[in-house]
PDB file of C-alpha atoms in Angstrom:
ATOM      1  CA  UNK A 971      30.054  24.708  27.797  1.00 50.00           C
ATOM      2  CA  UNK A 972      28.787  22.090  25.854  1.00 50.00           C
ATOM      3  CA  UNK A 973      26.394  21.312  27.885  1.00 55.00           C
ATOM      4  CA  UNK A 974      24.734  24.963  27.259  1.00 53.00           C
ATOM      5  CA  UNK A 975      25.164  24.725  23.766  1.00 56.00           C
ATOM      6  CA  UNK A 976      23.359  21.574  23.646  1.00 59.00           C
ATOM      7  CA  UNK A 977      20.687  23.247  25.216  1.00 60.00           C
ATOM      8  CA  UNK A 978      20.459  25.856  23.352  1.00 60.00           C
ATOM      9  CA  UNK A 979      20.200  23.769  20.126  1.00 58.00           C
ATOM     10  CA  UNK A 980      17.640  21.931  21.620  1.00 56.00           C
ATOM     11  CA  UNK A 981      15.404  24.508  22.597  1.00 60.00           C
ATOM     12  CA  UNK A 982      15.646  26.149  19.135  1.00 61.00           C
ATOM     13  CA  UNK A 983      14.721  23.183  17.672  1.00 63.00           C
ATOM     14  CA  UNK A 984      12.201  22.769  19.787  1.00 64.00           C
ATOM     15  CA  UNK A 985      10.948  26.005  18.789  1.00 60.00           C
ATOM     16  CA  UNK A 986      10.948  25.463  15.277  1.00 66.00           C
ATOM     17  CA  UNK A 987       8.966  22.184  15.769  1.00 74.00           C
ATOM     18  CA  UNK A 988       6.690  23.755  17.316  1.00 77.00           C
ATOM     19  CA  UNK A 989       6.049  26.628  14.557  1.00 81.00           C
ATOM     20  CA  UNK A 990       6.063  23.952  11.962  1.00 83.00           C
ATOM     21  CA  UNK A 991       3.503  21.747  13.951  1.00 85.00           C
ATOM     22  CA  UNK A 992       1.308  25.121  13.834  1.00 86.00           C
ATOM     23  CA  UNK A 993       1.684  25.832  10.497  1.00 86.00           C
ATOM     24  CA  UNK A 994       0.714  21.960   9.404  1.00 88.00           C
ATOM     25  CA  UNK A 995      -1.955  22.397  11.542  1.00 89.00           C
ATOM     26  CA  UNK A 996      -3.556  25.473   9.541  1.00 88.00           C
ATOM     27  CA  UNK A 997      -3.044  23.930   6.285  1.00 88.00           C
ATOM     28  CA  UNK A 998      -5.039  20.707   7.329  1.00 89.00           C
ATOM     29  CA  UNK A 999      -7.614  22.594   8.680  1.00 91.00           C
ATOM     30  CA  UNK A1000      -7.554  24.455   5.367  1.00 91.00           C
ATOM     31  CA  UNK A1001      -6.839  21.561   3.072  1.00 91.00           C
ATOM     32  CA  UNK A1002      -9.096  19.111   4.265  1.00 92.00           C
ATOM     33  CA  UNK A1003     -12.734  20.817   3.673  1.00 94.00           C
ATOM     34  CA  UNK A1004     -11.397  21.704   0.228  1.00 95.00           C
ATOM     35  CA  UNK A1005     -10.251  18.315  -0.917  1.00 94.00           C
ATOM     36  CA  UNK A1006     -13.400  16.520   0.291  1.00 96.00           C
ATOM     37  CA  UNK A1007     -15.547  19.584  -1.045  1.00 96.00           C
ATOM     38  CA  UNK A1008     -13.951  18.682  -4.390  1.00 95.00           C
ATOM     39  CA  UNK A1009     -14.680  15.649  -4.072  1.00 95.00           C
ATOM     40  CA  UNK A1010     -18.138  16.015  -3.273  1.00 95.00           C
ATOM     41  CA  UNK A1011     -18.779  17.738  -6.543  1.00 95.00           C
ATOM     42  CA  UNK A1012     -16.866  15.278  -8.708  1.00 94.00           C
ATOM     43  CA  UNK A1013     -19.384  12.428  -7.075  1.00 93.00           C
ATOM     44  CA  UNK A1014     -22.192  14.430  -8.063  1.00 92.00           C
ATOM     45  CA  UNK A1015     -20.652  14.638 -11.787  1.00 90.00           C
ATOM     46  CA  UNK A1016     -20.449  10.936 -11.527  1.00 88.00           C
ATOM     47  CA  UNK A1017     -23.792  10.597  -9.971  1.00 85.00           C
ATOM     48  CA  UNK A1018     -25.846  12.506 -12.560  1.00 82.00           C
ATOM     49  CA  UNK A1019     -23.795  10.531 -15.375  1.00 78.00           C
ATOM     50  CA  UNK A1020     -24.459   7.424 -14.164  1.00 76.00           C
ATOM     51  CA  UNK A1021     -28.509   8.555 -13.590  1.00 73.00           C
ATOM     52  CA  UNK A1022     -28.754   9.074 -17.330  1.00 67.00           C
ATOM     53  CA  UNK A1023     -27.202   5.787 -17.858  1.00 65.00           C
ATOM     54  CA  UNK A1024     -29.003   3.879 -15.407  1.00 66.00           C
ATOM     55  CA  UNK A1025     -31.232   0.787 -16.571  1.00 72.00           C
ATOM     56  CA  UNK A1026     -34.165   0.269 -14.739  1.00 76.00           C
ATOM     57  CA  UNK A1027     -35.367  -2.710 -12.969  1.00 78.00           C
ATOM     58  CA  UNK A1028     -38.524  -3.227 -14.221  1.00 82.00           C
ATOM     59  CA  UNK A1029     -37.277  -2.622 -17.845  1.00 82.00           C
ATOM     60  CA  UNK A1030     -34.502  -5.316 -17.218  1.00 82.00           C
ATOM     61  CA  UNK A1031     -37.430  -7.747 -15.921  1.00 85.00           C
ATOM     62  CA  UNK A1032     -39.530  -7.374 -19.165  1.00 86.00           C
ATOM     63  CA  UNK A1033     -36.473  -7.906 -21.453  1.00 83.00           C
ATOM     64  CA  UNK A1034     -35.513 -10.981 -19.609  1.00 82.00           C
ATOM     65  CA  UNK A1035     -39.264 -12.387 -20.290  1.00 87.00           C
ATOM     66  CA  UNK A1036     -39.644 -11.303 -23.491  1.00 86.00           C
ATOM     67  CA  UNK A1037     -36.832 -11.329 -25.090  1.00 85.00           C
ATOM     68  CA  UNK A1038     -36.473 -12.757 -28.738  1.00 85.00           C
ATOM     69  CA  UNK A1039     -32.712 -14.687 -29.660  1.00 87.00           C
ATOM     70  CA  UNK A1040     -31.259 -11.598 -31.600  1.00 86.00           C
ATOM     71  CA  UNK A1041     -31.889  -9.817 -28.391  1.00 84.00           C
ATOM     72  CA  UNK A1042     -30.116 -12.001 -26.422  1.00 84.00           C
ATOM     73  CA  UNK A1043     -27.147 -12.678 -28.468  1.00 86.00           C
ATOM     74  CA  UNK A1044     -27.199  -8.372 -28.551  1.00 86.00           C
ATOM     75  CA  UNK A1045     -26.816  -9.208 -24.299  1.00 83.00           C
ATOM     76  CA  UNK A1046     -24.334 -11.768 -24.408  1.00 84.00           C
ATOM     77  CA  UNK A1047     -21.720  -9.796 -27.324  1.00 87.00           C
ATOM     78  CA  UNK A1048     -22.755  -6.382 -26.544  1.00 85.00           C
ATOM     79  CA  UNK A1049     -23.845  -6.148 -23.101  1.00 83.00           C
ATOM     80  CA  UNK A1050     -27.713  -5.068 -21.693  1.00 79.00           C
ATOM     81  CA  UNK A1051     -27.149  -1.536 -23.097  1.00 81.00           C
ATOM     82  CA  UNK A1052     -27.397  -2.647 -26.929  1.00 83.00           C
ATOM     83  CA  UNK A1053     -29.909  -5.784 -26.022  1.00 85.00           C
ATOM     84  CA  UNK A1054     -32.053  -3.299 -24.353  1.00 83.00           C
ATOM     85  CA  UNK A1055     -31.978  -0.592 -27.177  1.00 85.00           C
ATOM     86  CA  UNK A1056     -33.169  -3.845 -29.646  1.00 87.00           C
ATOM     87  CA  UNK A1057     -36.029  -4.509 -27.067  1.00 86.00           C
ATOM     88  CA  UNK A1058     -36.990  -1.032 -27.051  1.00 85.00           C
ATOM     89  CA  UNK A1059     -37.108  -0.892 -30.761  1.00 88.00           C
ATOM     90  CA  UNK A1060     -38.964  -4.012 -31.486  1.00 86.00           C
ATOM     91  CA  UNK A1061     -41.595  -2.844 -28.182  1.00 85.00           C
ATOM     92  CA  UNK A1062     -41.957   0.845 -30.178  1.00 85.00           C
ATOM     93  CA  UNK A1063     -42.083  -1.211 -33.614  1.00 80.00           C
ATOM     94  CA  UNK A1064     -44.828  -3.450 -32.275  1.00 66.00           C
ATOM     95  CA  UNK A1065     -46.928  -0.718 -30.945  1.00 57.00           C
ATOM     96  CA  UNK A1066     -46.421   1.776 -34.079  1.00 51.00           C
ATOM     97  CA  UNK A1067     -48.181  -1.134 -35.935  1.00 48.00           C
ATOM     98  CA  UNK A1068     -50.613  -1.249 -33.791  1.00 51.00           C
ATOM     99  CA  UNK A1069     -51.592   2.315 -33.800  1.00 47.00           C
ATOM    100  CA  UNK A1070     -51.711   2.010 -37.761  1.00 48.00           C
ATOM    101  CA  UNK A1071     -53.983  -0.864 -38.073  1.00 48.00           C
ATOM    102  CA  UNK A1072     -56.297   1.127 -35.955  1.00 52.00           C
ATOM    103  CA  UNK A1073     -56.154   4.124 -37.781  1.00 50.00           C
ATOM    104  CA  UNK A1074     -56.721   2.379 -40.835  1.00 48.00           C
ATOM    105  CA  UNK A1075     -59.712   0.642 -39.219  1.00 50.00           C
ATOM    106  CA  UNK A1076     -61.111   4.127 -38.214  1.00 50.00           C
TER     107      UNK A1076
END
């Protein structure tokens, strides 16, 4: 008799197992492409951040041949971002000067 029972126990177990395993297996197959979807768009969020924030190569290449001492002192406290903005002003400084001397040539 207890034998049977055993059985019995077993094979309703066996049955709940097996609607569990089912069940797990739907919400994976659901879960999965919606978590990596998700985190597809946060990438592309980080992506189009990090575009806008981006130094370029050649930019980084001019600064580190032309740069003056403040400029570098702005890279060594304040890191390329600050160093470059100096550079950038100084390049746009130069060149307005420029443009007036010629005008006032003309």
């Amino acid at each position: 008799m207890a034998d049977c029972h055993n059985r019995t126990h077993w094979r309703e177990n066996r049955a709940h197992s097996s609607e569990d395993l089912k069940s797990m297996t739907v919400w994976f197959v659901v879960a999965v492409p919606l978590v990596m979807m998700f985190f597809a768009l946060a990438m592309e969020r980080v992506e189009s951040r990090l575009k806008h924030v981006a130094v370029q190569e050649e930019e980084v290449e001019e600064f580190l041949e032309q740069a003056r001492p403040n400029e570098v002192r702005a890279l060594y406290g304040h890191g390329i971002g600050r160093a470059l903005e100096l550079f950038r002003l100084r390049r746009l400084g130069g060149r307005a000067a420029k443009l007036r001397s010629r005008r006032a040539q003309d």
